[in-house]
Coordinates of C-alpha atoms in Angstrom, one line a residue:
X1 CA -0.4 -0.3 0.2
X2 CA 3.1 2.1 1.1
X3 CA 4.9 1.3 -2.2
X4 CA 1.6 2.4 -4.3
X5 CA 1.4 5.5 -2.5
X6 CA 4.8 6.3 -3.2
X7 CA 4.7 5.3 -7.2
X8 CA 1.3 7.7 -7.4
X9 CA 3.0 10.2 -5.6
X10 CA 6.1 10.0 -8.4
X11 CA 3.8 10.3 -11.0
X12 CA 2.3 12.9 -10.3
X13 CA 5.7 15.0 -9.7
X14 CA 6.6 14.1 -12.8
X15 CA 3.3 15.3 -14.3
X16 CA 3.4 18.8 -12.6
X17 CA 7.2 18.9 -14.0
X18 CA 6.5 18.5 -17.3
X19 CA 3.5 20.9 -17.4
X20 CA 5.7 23.5 -16.1
X21 CA 8.3 22.5 -18.2
X22 CA 5.3 23.4 -21.3
X23 CA 4.6 26.7 -19.8
X24 CA 8.1 27.6 -19.6
X25 CA 8.1 26.5 -23.2
X26 CA 4.9 28.1 -24.3
X27 CA 6.3 31.1 -21.7
X28 CA 9.5 31.4 -23.5
X29 CA 8.3 31.0 -26.8
X30 CA 6.0 34.0 -26.8
X31 CA 8.4 36.0 -25.2
X32 CA 10.5 35.7 -28.1
X33 CA 8.4 35.7 -31.2
X34 CA 7.0 38.9 -29.0
X35 CA 10.8 40.7 -29.0
X36 CA 11.1 38.7 -33.0
X37 CA 8.1 40.8 -34.1
X38 CA 8.9 44.0 -32.1
X39 CA 12.9 44.0 -33.6
X40 CA 11.5 43.2 -36.8
X41 CA 9.0 46.6 -36.1
X42 CA 11.7 48.1 -35.1
X43 CA 14.0 47.1 -38.1
X44 CA 11.6 48.2 -40.5
X45 CA 10.2 51.7 -39.0
X46 CA 14.6 52.3 -38.8
X47 CA 15.3 51.1 -42.1
X48 CA 11.7 52.2 -43.9
X49 CA 12.7 55.9 -43.0
X50 CA 16.2 55.8 -43.6
X51 CA 15.7 54.7 -46.7
X52 CA 12.9 58.0 -46.8
X53 CA 15.8 59.3 -45.2
X54 CA 18.6 58.9 -47.7
X55 CA 15.9 59.4 -50.8
X56 CA 15.2 62.7 -50.0
X57 CA 19.0 63.9 -49.3
X58 CA 19.6 62.2 -52.7
X59 CA 16.7 64.8 -54.3
X60 CA 18.2 67.5 -52.5
X61 CA 22.2 66.9 -53.6
X62 CA 20.5 65.9 -57.2
X63 CA 18.5 69.0 -57.5
X64 CA 21.8 71.6 -55.7
X65 CA 23.9 69.7 -58.1
X66 CA 21.6 70.5 -60.9
X67 CA 20.9 73.7 -60.0
X68 CA 24.7 74.2 -59.3
X69 CA 26.0 72.6 -62.5
X70 CA 23.4 75.4 -64.7
X71 CA 25.0 78.0 -62.7
X72 CA 28.8 77.0 -63.4
X73 CA 27.5 75.7 -67.2
X74 CA 26.2 79.2 -67.9
X75 CA 28.8 81.3 -66.2
X76 CA 31.2 79.0 -68.2
X77 CA 30.1 79.8 -70.8
X78 CA 30.0 83.7 -70.4
X79 CA 33.2 83.5 -69.3
X80 CA 34.2 81.8 -72.3
X81 CA 32.7 84.2 -75.3
X82 CA 32.9 87.5 -73.0
X83 CA 35.9 86.7 -72.0
X84 CA 38.7 83.4 -72.5
X85 CA 37.1 83.8 -76.4
X86 CA 38.5 87.6 -77.1
X87 CA 41.1 87.0 -75.3
X88 CA 42.2 84.2 -77.1
X89 CA 41.4 85.6 -80.6
X90 CA 43.6 89.0 -79.6
X91 CA 46.5 86.8 -78.9
X92 CA 46.1 84.1 -81.7
X93 CA 46.1 87.3 -84.4
X94 CA 48.5 88.9 -82.1
X95 CA 51.2 86.3 -82.6
X96 CA 49.5 85.2 -86.1
X97 CA 49.7 89.4 -87.7
X98 CA 53.7 88.3 -85.5
X99 CA 54.6 85.5 -87.3
X100 CA 53.1 87.4 -90.6
X101 CA 55.0 90.0 -90.1
X102 CA 58.5 88.5 -89.2
X103 CA 58.0 86.1 -92.5
X104 CA 56.8 88.9 -94.6
X105 CA 59.9 90.7 -94.1
X106 CA 62.1 88.2 -93.7
X107 CA 60.9 87.1 -97.7
X108 CA 61.2 90.9 -98.1
X109 CA 64.5 91.1 -96.8
X110 CA 66.3 87.7 -97.9
X111 CA 64.1 86.5 -101.0
X112 CA 62.7 89.6 -103.0
X113 CA 65.5 92.0 -102.2
X114 CA 67.8 90.5 -103.4
X115 CA 65.9 88.7 -106.6
X116 CA 64.5 92.1 -107.5
X117 CA 68.0 93.5 -107.4
X118 CA 69.0 90.4 -109.2
X119 CA 67.1 90.8 -111.8
X120 CA 66.2 94.7 -111.9
X121 CA 70.3 95.3 -112.3
X122 CA 71.0 91.9 -114.3
X123 CA 71.8 94.3 -117.4
X124 CA 74.2 97.0 -114.9
X125 CA 75.6 94.2 -113.2
X126 CA 76.6 92.9 -116.5
X127 CA 77.8 95.8 -117.6
X128 CA 80.5 96.9 -114.8
X129 CA 80.9 93.2 -115.5
X130 CA 82.4 93.9 -118.6
X131 CA 83.8 97.5 -117.9
X132 CA 86.0 95.6 -114.7
X133 CA 87.0 93.1 -117.5
X134 CA 88.5 95.5 -119.8
X135 CA 89.8 96.9 -117.1
X136 CA 91.6 94.2 -116.3
X137 CA 92.4 93.4 -119.7
X138 CA 94.1 96.9 -120.0
X139 CA 95.6 96.8 -116.5
X140 CA 97.0 93.5 -117.4
X141 CA 98.4 94.5 -120.7
X142 CA 99.7 98.4 -119.3
X143 CA 102.0 96.0 -116.7
X144 CA 102.6 93.3 -119.0
X145 CA 103.9 95.8 -122.0
X146 CA 104.6 98.8 -120.5
X147 CA 107.5 97.8 -118.6
X148 CA 108.9 96.1 -121.6
X149 CA 108.5 99.5 -123.7
X150 CA 109.6 101.5 -120.6
X151 CA 112.8 98.5 -120.9
X152 CA 113.3 98.6 -124.2
X153 CA 112.8 103.0 -124.5
X154 CA 115.6 102.9 -122.3
X155 CA 117.7 100.2 -123.8
X156 CA 117.5 101.8 -127.6
X157 CA 118.7 105.0 -125.8
X158 CA 121.9 103.1 -124.1
X159 CA 122.6 101.2 -127.2
X160 CA 122.3 103.9 -129.4
X161 CA 124.8 105.4 -127.0
X162 CA 128.6 105.4 -129.3
X163 CA 130.7 104.1 -126.9
X164 CA 127.8 101.4 -126.5
X165 CA 127.6 100.7 -129.7
X166 CA 131.0 100.3 -130.9
X167 CA 131.6 97.9 -127.9
X168 CA 128.5 95.3 -128.4
X169 CA 129.8 95.7 -132.3
X170 CA 133.2 94.5 -131.4
X171 CA 131.7 92.0 -128.9
X172 CA 129.5 90.5 -131.6
X173 CA 132.5 90.3 -134.3
X174 CA 134.1 88.1 -131.6
X175 CA 131.4 86.2 -131.0
X176 CA 132.5 82.4 -132.3
X177 CA 129.9 80.1 -133.7
X178 CA 129.7 77.6 -130.6
X179 CA 131.9 74.1 -131.4
X180 CA 130.1 71.0 -130.0
X181 CA 131.9 67.5 -129.8
X182 CA 129.4 65.6 -131.0
X183 CA 131.3 62.2 -129.2
X184 CA 133.3 64.2 -126.6
X185 CA 132.0 65.7 -123.0
X186 CA 129.0 67.3 -124.8
X187 CA 127.1 64.2 -125.9
X188 CA 127.6 62.6 -122.3
X189 CA 123.6 62.9 -120.5
X190 CA 122.9 63.5 -117.4
X191 CA 120.2 61.2 -115.6
X192 CA 118.1 64.2 -115.3
X193 CA 117.4 67.2 -117.2
X194 CA 119.8 70.0 -116.9
X195 CA 118.5 73.9 -117.2
X196 CA 121.1 75.5 -119.4
X197 CA 121.6 79.2 -121.0
X198 CA 121.8 79.5 -124.3
X199 CA 122.9 82.9 -126.6
X200 CA 122.0 82.7 -130.3
X201 CA 121.1 84.7 -132.9
X202 CA 118.2 84.6 -135.0
X203 CA 117.5 85.0 -138.9
X204 CA 117.1 89.4 -138.1
X205 CA 120.6 89.0 -136.8
X206 CA 119.4 90.1 -133.5
X207 CA 121.1 88.4 -130.6
X208 CA 118.4 86.2 -127.9
X209 CA 119.3 84.8 -124.1
X210 CA 117.3 81.5 -123.0
X211 CA 116.8 78.7 -121.2
X212 CA 116.1 75.1 -122.5
X213 CA 115.7 71.9 -120.2
X214 CA 117.4 69.0 -122.1
X215 CA 119.3 65.8 -120.7
X216 CA 123.1 67.5 -122.5
X217 CA 124.7 70.0 -124.3
X218 CA 124.8 68.2 -127.6
X219 CA 120.8 68.2 -127.2
X220 CA 120.3 71.5 -126.8
X221 CA 122.3 72.7 -129.4
X222 CA 121.0 69.8 -131.8
X223 CA 116.8 71.3 -131.1
X224 CA 118.7 75.6 -132.1
X225 CA 119.7 74.3 -134.9
X226 CA 116.4 72.9 -135.8
X227 CA 115.0 76.1 -135.1
X228 CA 117.1 77.8 -137.5
X229 CA 119.4 79.6 -134.7
X230 CA 123.2 80.8 -135.0
X231 CA 124.3 78.9 -131.4
X232 CA 127.4 80.9 -129.9
X233 CA 126.9 80.1 -126.4
X234 CA 125.7 77.4 -123.8
X235 CA 126.2 76.7 -120.5
X236 CA 124.7 75.7 -117.3
X237 CA 125.5 75.7 -113.6
X238 CA 123.8 75.4 -109.8
X239 CA 122.5 78.8 -110.4
X240 CA 120.6 79.1 -113.5
X241 CA 119.0 75.2 -112.5
X242 CA 118.3 77.0 -108.8
X243 CA 116.5 79.8 -110.9
X244 CA 115.2 78.4 -114.0
X245 CA 114.9 74.6 -113.3
X246 CA 112.0 73.4 -114.9
X247 CA 110.3 71.8 -111.4
X248 CA 108.4 74.5 -111.0
X249 CA 106.0 74.4 -114.0
X250 CA 106.1 70.8 -114.0
X251 CA 103.8 70.7 -110.5
X252 CA 100.8 73.0 -111.8
X253 CA 98.4 71.1 -114.3
X254 CA 97.6 72.7 -116.9
X255 CA 93.6 74.6 -117.0
X256 CA 90.7 72.9 -118.2
X257 CA 90.1 75.4 -120.9
X258 CA 93.7 75.8 -121.8
X259 CA 93.5 72.3 -122.2
X260 CA 90.6 71.9 -123.8
X261 CA 91.3 74.5 -126.5
X262 CA 95.2 73.7 -126.9
X263 CA 93.9 69.4 -127.8
X264 CA 91.1 70.6 -130.1
X265 CA 93.5 73.0 -132.5
X266 CA 96.4 70.0 -131.9
X267 CA 93.5 67.8 -133.6
X268 CA 92.5 70.5 -135.9
X269 CA 96.2 70.5 -137.2
X270 CA 96.8 67.1 -137.5
X271 CA 93.9 66.4 -139.9
X272 CA 94.7 69.3 -141.7
X273 CA 97.6 66.4 -142.0
X274 CA 100.4 69.0 -140.5
X275 CA 103.0 66.3 -139.1
X276 CA 102.8 66.7 -135.3
X277 CA 106.1 68.4 -133.8
X278 CA 105.2 71.0 -136.4
X279 CA 101.8 70.7 -135.0
X280 CA 103.4 72.0 -131.5
X281 CA 105.2 74.4 -133.1
X282 CA 102.4 75.9 -134.5
X283 CA 100.9 75.9 -130.9
X284 CA 104.0 77.5 -128.8
X285 CA 104.0 80.3 -131.5
X286 CA 100.2 80.9 -131.1
X287 CA 100.6 81.0 -127.3
X288 CA 102.8 83.6 -125.9
X289 CA 101.8 83.0 -122.4
X290 CA 105.5 82.8 -121.1
X291 CA 103.8 80.2 -117.9
X292 CA 103.1 77.1 -120.9
X293 CA 106.4 78.0 -123.1
X294 CA 109.2 76.0 -121.3
X295 CA 105.9 73.1 -121.6
X296 CA 106.6 73.4 -125.5
X297 CA 109.4 73.6 -125.6
X298 CA 110.1 70.4 -124.2
X299 CA 107.1 69.3 -125.4
X300 CA 109.9 69.9 -129.1
X301 CA 112.3 68.9 -127.7
X302 CA 111.3 65.2 -126.8
X303 CA 109.6 64.5 -130.3
X304 CA 112.7 65.8 -131.6
X305 CA 114.3 63.1 -129.6
X306 CA 112.3 60.4 -130.9
X307 CA 110.5 60.1 -127.9
X308 CA 106.7 59.2 -128.1
X309 CA 104.1 61.7 -128.5
X310 CA 102.7 59.7 -125.1
X311 CA 105.9 59.6 -123.7
X312 CA 106.6 63.3 -124.1
X313 CA 103.6 64.0 -122.4
X314 CA 104.3 62.5 -119.6
X315 CA 107.9 63.5 -118.6
X316 CA 106.0 66.9 -118.2
X317 CA 105.2 66.3 -114.9
X318 CA 101.7 67.1 -113.5
X319 CA 101.2 69.2 -117.0
X320 CA 98.9 67.1 -118.5
X321 CA 96.3 64.6 -117.0
X322 CA 97.3 61.0 -116.2
X323 CA 93.9 60.4 -118.5
X324 CA 95.4 61.9 -121.6
X325 CA 98.9 60.6 -121.7
X326 CA 97.3 57.1 -121.7
X327 CA 94.2 57.9 -124.0
X328 CA 97.2 59.1 -126.3
X329 CA 99.7 55.9 -126.2
X330 CA 96.6 53.7 -126.7
X331 CA 96.2 56.1 -129.9
X332 CA 99.6 55.5 -131.0
X333 CA 99.3 51.8 -131.1
X334 CA 96.0 52.2 -133.7
X335 CA 97.4 54.9 -134.8
X336 CA 94.1 56.9 -134.8
X337 CA 96.0 59.9 -132.5
X338 CA 93.8 63.0 -134.4
X339 CA 89.8 61.4 -133.6
X340 CA 91.5 60.9 -129.9
X341 CA 92.7 64.3 -129.4
X342 CA 88.7 65.3 -130.9
X343 CA 87.3 63.2 -128.3
X344 CA 89.5 64.6 -125.7
X345 CA 89.0 67.7 -126.2
X346 CA 85.4 67.2 -125.7
X347 CA 85.6 64.9 -123.2
X348 CA 87.4 67.9 -120.9
X349 CA 84.7 70.4 -122.0
X350 CA 82.0 68.3 -120.9
X351 CA 83.3 67.3 -118.1
X352 CA 84.3 71.1 -117.3
X353 CA 80.8 71.6 -118.0
X354 CA 79.2 69.4 -115.2
X355 CA 81.8 71.3 -113.0
X356 CA 79.9 74.7 -113.5
X357 CA 77.1 73.7 -113.4
X358 CA 77.4 71.6 -110.1
X359 CA 79.0 74.6 -108.6
X360 CA 76.4 77.1 -110.4
X361 CA 73.7 75.0 -108.5
X362 CA 74.9 75.7 -105.2
X363 CA 76.0 79.5 -105.8
X364 CA 72.6 81.3 -105.4
X365 CA 72.2 79.2 -102.2
X366 CA 74.7 80.0 -100.8
X367 CA 75.0 83.7 -101.7
X368 CA 71.5 84.2 -100.0
X369 CA 72.9 82.6 -96.6
X370 CA 76.0 85.0 -96.6
X371 CA 73.4 88.1 -97.0
X372 CA 71.4 86.6 -94.7
X373 CA 74.4 86.3 -92.4
X374 CA 75.1 89.5 -92.3
X375 CA 71.4 91.2 -92.2
X376 CA 71.3 89.0 -89.4
X377 CA 74.9 89.9 -87.7
X378 CA 73.7 93.7 -88.1
X379 CA 70.2 93.5 -86.0
X380 CA 72.3 91.8 -83.3
X381 CA 75.3 94.3 -83.6
X382 CA 73.5 97.3 -84.1
X383 CA 69.7 97.5 -84.1
X384 CA 69.1 95.4 -80.9
X385 CA 71.5 97.7 -78.5
X386 CA 69.9 100.7 -79.3
X387 CA 67.3 99.7 -77.7
X388 CA 69.0 99.3 -75.0
X389 CA 68.8 102.5 -73.2
X390 CA 65.6 102.8 -74.1
X391 CA 64.5 100.0 -72.7
X392 CA 66.9 100.8 -69.0
X393 CA 65.4 104.9 -69.1
X394 CA 61.8 103.2 -68.8
X395 CA 62.9 100.5 -66.2
X396 CA 61.4 97.5 -68.6
X397 CA 61.7 94.0 -67.3
X398 CA 63.8 92.3 -69.6
X399 CA 62.9 88.7 -71.1
X400 CA 65.6 86.4 -71.4
X401 CA 66.3 85.9 -74.9
X402 CA 66.6 90.4 -74.7
X403 CA 69.5 89.8 -72.7
X404 CA 70.8 87.0 -74.1
X405 CA 70.5 89.4 -77.5
X406 CA 72.5 92.1 -75.5
X407 CA 75.0 90.1 -73.8
X408 CA 75.8 88.3 -77.2
X409 CA 75.9 91.3 -79.0
X410 CA 78.6 93.7 -76.6
X411 CA 81.2 90.3 -77.1
X412 CA 80.7 90.6 -80.4
X413 CA 81.9 94.4 -80.5
X414 CA 84.3 93.6 -78.3
X415 CA 86.3 90.6 -79.6
X416 CA 85.3 90.6 -83.7
X417 CA 88.9 91.0 -83.9
X418 CA 89.6 87.5 -81.9
X419 CA 86.5 86.1 -83.8
X420 CA 87.3 86.8 -87.4
X421 CA 90.8 85.8 -86.9
X422 CA 89.5 82.6 -84.9
X423 CA 87.2 82.3 -87.9
X424 CA 89.8 82.3 -90.5
X425 CA 92.3 79.6 -88.3
X426 CA 89.5 77.5 -88.3
X427 CA 89.1 77.3 -92.3
X428 CA 93.1 77.2 -93.1
X429 CA 93.4 74.2 -90.2
X430 CA 90.8 72.7 -91.6
X431 CA 91.3 73.0 -94.7
X432 CA 95.2 71.8 -94.2
X433 CA 93.4 69.1 -92.8
X434 CA 91.2 68.1 -95.7
X435 CA 94.4 68.0 -97.9
X436 CA 96.7 66.7 -95.4
X437 CA 95.2 64.2 -93.8
X438 CA 93.5 60.8 -95.4
X439 CA 91.6 60.0 -92.4
X440 CA 90.0 63.4 -91.7
X441 CA 89.1 63.6 -95.9
X442 CA 87.1 60.1 -95.4
X443 CA 85.2 61.6 -92.7
X444 CA 84.2 64.3 -94.2
X445 CA 83.4 62.8 -97.1
X446 CA 81.5 60.2 -95.4
X447 CA 79.4 63.2 -93.5
X448 CA 78.6 64.7 -97.1
X449 CA 77.9 61.8 -98.8
X450 CA 75.0 60.8 -96.1
X451 CA 73.7 64.4 -96.0
X452 CA 70.0 64.3 -97.3
X453 CA 69.9 66.0 -101.1
X454 CA 73.9 66.7 -101.1
X455 CA 75.1 63.3 -100.7
X456 CA 72.9 61.8 -103.0
X457 CA 74.3 64.8 -105.7
X458 CA 78.1 63.8 -104.8
X459 CA 77.4 60.0 -105.7
X460 CA 75.7 61.4 -109.0
X461 CA 78.2 63.0 -109.9
X462 CA 81.0 60.7 -108.7
X463 CA 79.4 57.6 -110.6
X464 CA 78.9 60.2 -114.0
X465 CA 82.4 60.8 -114.0
X466 CA 83.5 57.3 -113.0
X467 CA 81.3 56.0 -116.0
X468 CA 82.2 58.2 -118.3
X469 CA 85.5 57.9 -118.3
X470 CA 86.1 55.0 -118.1
X471 CA 83.5 54.2 -121.0
X472 CA 86.1 56.0 -123.1
X473 CA 89.5 54.5 -121.7
X474 CA 87.4 51.1 -122.6
X475 CA 86.7 52.5 -126.2
X476 CA 89.9 53.4 -126.4
X477 CA 91.1 49.8 -125.8
X478 CA 92.9 50.3 -122.6
X479 CA 93.8 47.5 -120.3
X480 CA 90.9 47.1 -117.5
X481 CA 93.7 47.4 -114.3
X482 CA 95.5 50.6 -116.3
X483 CA 91.7 51.9 -116.9
X484 CA 90.7 51.4 -112.9
X485 CA 94.5 52.7 -112.0
X486 CA 93.9 55.8 -114.0
X487 CA 90.2 55.8 -112.4
X488 CA 91.5 56.1 -109.1
X489 CA 93.9 58.8 -109.5
X490 CA 91.5 61.0 -111.5
X491 CA 88.7 61.4 -107.8
X492 CA 89.5 62.6 -105.3
X493 CA 86.8 61.3 -102.8
X494 CA 88.6 58.2 -100.6
X495 CA 85.6 56.2 -100.9
X496 CA 86.1 55.6 -104.5
X497 CA 89.7 55.1 -104.5
X498 CA 89.3 52.1 -102.1
X499 CA 86.2 51.0 -104.4
X500 CA 89.2 50.5 -107.1
X501 CA 91.7 49.0 -105.7
X502 CA 89.2 46.4 -104.5
X503 CA 89.0 46.3 -108.3
X504 CA 92.0 46.4 -109.4
X505 CA 92.1 43.5 -106.8
X506 CA 89.4 41.2 -107.8
X507 CA 90.9 41.5 -111.3
X508 CA 93.9 40.4 -110.5
X509 CA 92.5 37.5 -108.5
X510 CA 90.5 36.8 -112.5
X511 CA 87.0 38.0 -110.9
X512 CA 84.3 40.4 -112.5
X513 CA 85.1 44.1 -112.1
X514 CA 81.3 44.3 -110.6
X515 CA 82.2 42.4 -107.7
X516 CA 83.4 45.7 -106.0
X517 CA 80.4 47.6 -106.6
X518 CA 77.8 45.0 -105.3
X519 CA 76.2 46.1 -102.2
X520 CA 78.7 48.8 -101.9
X521 CA 76.7 51.7 -100.3
X522 CA 78.8 54.4 -102.4
X523 CA 77.2 52.6 -105.8
X524 CA 73.7 53.3 -106.3
X525 CA 72.1 50.0 -107.1
X526 CA 71.2 50.7 -110.5
X527 CA 74.3 51.6 -111.9
X528 CA 75.0 47.8 -110.4
X529 CA 73.1 46.0 -112.1
X530 CA 73.6 48.0 -115.3
X531 CA 77.9 47.6 -115.1
X532 CA 77.2 44.0 -114.3
X533 CA 75.0 43.7 -117.6
X534 CA 76.8 45.3 -119.9
X535 CA 80.0 43.2 -118.6
X536 CA 78.0 39.7 -119.0
X537 CA 77.2 40.7 -122.5
X538 CA 80.3 42.8 -123.9
X539 CA 79.0 45.7 -124.3
X540 CA 80.2 47.5 -121.3
X541 CA 81.4 50.1 -123.1
X542 CA 78.0 51.1 -124.3
X543 CA 76.4 50.0 -120.4
X544 CA 79.1 52.9 -119.7
X545 CA 78.3 55.4 -121.5
X546 CA 74.1 55.0 -120.9
X547 CA 75.2 55.0 -116.8
X548 CA 77.0 58.6 -117.1
X549 CA 74.0 60.4 -119.8
X550 CA 71.7 58.9 -117.2
X551 CA 73.4 59.7 -113.8
X552 CA 74.7 63.0 -115.4
X553 CA 70.9 64.2 -116.1
X554 CA 69.6 62.4 -112.1
X555 CA 72.5 65.2 -111.1
X556 CA 71.4 67.8 -113.1
X557 CA 67.8 67.2 -111.4
X558 CA 68.4 66.5 -108.5
X559 CA 71.0 70.1 -108.1
X560 CA 68.2 72.5 -109.5
X561 CA 65.6 70.6 -106.8
X562 CA 68.2 71.0 -104.5
X563 CA 68.3 74.9 -105.4
X564 CA 64.6 75.0 -105.6
X565 CA 64.2 73.9 -102.3
X566 CA 67.3 75.1 -100.5
X567 CA 65.9 78.8 -101.2
X568 CA 62.3 78.4 -99.0
X569 CA 64.4 76.3 -96.3
X570 CA 66.4 79.5 -95.6
X571 CA 63.8 81.6 -96.0
X572 CA 61.6 79.8 -93.5
X573 CA 64.8 79.8 -90.6
X574 CA 66.0 83.2 -91.3
X575 CA 62.2 84.6 -90.9
X576 CA 62.1 82.7 -87.6
X577 CA 64.9 84.2 -86.0
X578 CA 64.4 87.8 -87.5
X579 CA 60.6 87.0 -86.5
X580 CA 61.9 86.1 -82.9
X581 CA 64.9 88.4 -82.7
X582 CA 61.9 91.7 -83.7
X583 CA 59.5 89.6 -81.1
X584 CA 61.7 89.4 -78.7
X585 CA 62.1 93.2 -79.0
X586 CA 58.5 94.2 -78.9
X587 CA 57.1 92.3 -76.0
X588 CA 58.9 95.1 -73.6
X589 CA 57.8 97.5 -75.5
X590 CA 54.5 96.3 -75.1
X591 CA 54.8 95.8 -71.4
X592 CA 55.9 99.4 -70.8
X593 CA 52.8 100.5 -73.2
X594 CA 50.8 98.5 -71.2
X595 CA 52.0 99.9 -67.6
X596 CA 51.7 103.2 -69.3
X597 CA 48.1 102.7 -69.9

């Protein structure tokens, strides 16, 4: 019984406990539910109002930005159209006016004025040139003949004195015809020519004294007898060789115009059937210039001694070009001396014409450049310093360009003698180095040949000279090695000399001539292919002639283009320089005017 009561008590206890726990859980659930709902309501309230606030803030910012943007746009538009644009246009038109003014001034100074002077006064300049030429001829005639006239006058007066006449006649009677030992000392030939002084009488009975270079007294005597003189005296010593030796005239080459005339005349005489020696004698009689008299006498002497004409010319040192000597040597072998001399006369005439044309294409730009530099120096030295006093008196603030120009002008005025001396010294030094130092000459030529347009002009000129000369040599059957050697001596360009040396080496190895021209920057590709084609087809001379004609025309066209192109480039550069100087002067004046206003 007691045990059952205990069990009932336990069951009721568990039942009450579960009920309590159930009630607690229910209350906790309700509490959590209402708490969650409350938090959700709070969160919903906060988010709803926050979104509303943010939305109102966004709309506020948007409308404020829109009104500010409209205001800024309106203000910017107003400033642009009413302030900045007018000022910008004014500045633009100011600089445009300055540029156009500087360009116009430069064009007038450096193009229109020289062109006007050149065109308007060309007749005047021609007249002045003719007057100067006539004056030069008169002065030359005066200085050449007046001393002789005065000398002859006093000599005639002196010779007409009875005592002098008696003494001279006595001396002439005592003169004896010179006897030469043809098998003794007089016939001994020296290793090189000696200069002999001779005393002879011509057909008119007049005594003549002169000098002649030969290997022996016998040669001089034979030459004078052939000329129709009566010989009285032939002698030599160290002073005669020093004062009248032939080494002085052998160092200078005959001028191109004299050589052209000499070859043309000699060819004409030979075609007329006059013997070679007599033809040279006729030329010697026609040419009264002393500088060529010894050359003619020496050539006549060599011909009378049995020398070939080419050898006679070769013994005159540097007077005759190696090309001419080799061409004459080839003509002697085939018996066509007259036509060869005529062809060489035309060759040198064409070469001289090309040289003058090349120089002429650069003369006008050079004159403009020099004239422009003189104008710029005049502005810097004399015009700009005039404004220094104005600027200093008005207290103007000078820009760096004006300060530099003023200092540069003062430097030029103070040290102009030193600058001129230094410039002359540098020019002389550069010329000396170019002539004497091969490495420097090669460097200068390399730079010049890589300049735009100028480099092509040099290459075209060298190719024309090479092709023309090689064609002439090849037509006259001169050996290839001799031809290339002559070409290496004709050109003064070190790069083409090296090409010629390589060509000789290739010929000695049995290779083609054109191999040296392949892939060489100094030889145009077209020239290489044309020469290679001519060499392969056996028509090298004809192809070389075509190369010469083509590059002569290219050189002429490029020279004209260069002349046309240089003029506007110089105009623009000098207009910029002059315009810059003018602007640098105007700006301080503008500031002064602005401050005053």
